[in-house]
mmCIF file of C-alpha atoms in Angstrom:
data_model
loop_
_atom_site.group_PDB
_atom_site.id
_atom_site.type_symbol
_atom_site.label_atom_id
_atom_site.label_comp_id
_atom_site.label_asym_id
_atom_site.label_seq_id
_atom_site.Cartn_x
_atom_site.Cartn_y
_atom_site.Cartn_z
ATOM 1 C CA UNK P 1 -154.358 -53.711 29.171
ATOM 2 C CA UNK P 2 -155.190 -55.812 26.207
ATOM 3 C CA UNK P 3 -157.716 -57.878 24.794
ATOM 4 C CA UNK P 4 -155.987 -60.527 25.174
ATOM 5 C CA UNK P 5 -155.548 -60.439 29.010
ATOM 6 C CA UNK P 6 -159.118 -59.808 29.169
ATOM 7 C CA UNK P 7 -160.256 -62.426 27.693
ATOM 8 C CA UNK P 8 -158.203 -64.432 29.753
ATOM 9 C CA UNK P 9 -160.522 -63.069 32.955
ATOM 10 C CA UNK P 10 -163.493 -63.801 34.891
ATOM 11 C CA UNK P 11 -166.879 -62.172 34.064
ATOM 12 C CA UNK P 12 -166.962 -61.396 37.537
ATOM 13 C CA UNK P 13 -163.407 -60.122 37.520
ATOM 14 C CA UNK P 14 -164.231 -58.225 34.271
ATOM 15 C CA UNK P 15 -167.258 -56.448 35.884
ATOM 16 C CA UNK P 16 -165.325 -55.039 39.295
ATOM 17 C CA UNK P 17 -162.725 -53.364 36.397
ATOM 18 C CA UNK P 18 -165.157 -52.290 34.636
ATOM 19 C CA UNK P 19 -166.778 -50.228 37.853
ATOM 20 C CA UNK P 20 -163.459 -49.325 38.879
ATOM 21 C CA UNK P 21 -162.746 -47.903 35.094
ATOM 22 C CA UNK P 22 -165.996 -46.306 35.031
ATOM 23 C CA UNK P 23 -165.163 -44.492 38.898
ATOM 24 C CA UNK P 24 -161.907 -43.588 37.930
ATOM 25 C CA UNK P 25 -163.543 -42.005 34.613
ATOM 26 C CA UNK P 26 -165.832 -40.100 36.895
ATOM 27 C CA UNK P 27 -163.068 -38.804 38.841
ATOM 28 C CA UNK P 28 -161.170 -37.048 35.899
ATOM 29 C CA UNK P 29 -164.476 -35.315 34.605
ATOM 30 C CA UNK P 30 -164.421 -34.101 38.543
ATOM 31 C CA UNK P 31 -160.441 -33.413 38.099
ATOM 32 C CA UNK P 32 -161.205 -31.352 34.821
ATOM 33 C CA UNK P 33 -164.664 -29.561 36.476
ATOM 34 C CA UNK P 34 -162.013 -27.930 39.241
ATOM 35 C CA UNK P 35 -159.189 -27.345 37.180
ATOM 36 C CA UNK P 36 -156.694 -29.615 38.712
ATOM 37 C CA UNK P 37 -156.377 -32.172 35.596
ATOM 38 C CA UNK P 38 -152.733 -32.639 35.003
ATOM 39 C CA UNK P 39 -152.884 -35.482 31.987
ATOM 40 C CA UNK P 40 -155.518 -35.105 29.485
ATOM 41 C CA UNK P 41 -154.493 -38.068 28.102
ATOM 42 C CA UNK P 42 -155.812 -40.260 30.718
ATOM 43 C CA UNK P 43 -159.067 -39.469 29.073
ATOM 44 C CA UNK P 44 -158.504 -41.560 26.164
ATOM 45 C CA UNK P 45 -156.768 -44.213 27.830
ATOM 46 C CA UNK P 46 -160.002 -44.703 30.491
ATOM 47 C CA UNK P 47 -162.636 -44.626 27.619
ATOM 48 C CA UNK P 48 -160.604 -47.047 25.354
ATOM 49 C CA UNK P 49 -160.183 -49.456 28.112
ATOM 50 C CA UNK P 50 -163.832 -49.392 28.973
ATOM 51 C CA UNK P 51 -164.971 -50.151 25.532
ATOM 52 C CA UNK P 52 -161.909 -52.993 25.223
ATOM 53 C CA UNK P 53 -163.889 -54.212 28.519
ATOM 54 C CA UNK P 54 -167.009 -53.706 27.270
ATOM 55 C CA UNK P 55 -166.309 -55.547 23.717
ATOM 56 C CA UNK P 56 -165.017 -59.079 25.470
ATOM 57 C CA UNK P 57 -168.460 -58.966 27.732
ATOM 58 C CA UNK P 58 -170.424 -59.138 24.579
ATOM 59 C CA UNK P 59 -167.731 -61.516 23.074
ATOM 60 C CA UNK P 60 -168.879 -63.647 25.814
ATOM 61 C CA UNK P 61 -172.681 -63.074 25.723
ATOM 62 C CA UNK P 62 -172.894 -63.475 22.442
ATOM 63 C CA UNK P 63 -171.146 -66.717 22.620
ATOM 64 C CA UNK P 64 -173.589 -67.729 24.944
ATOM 65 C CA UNK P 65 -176.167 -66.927 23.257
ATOM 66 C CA UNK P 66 -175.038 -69.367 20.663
ATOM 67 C CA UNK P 67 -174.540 -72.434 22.739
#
């Protein structure tokens, strides 16, 4: 996922992703807690796509904001 197709979204769309993102994030702390993560990688991934998400939200408040 890319900026690009984010902007390109809802706000409404963007804020279900972003509480899917967010579960799924919560699920590999609970993956690493019992010892069963398998890609530590995903880590990364999930936090930089939440703060991708995150970043065209305030794109679009801030825009707003200036209207």
């Amino acid at each position: 996922m890319d900026a690009k197709e984010l902007r390109e979204k809802t706000e409404k769309e963007l804020q279900e992703q972003l509480v899917a993102l967010r579960r799924e994030q919560f699920n590999l702390r609970v993956q690493r807690a019992t010892g069963q993560q398998a890609r530590p990688d995903q880590f990364s991934k999930v936090r930089r796509d939440i703060a991708r998400l995150k970043t065209v939200l305030r794109e679009r408040e801030a825009r707003g904001a200036k209207a």
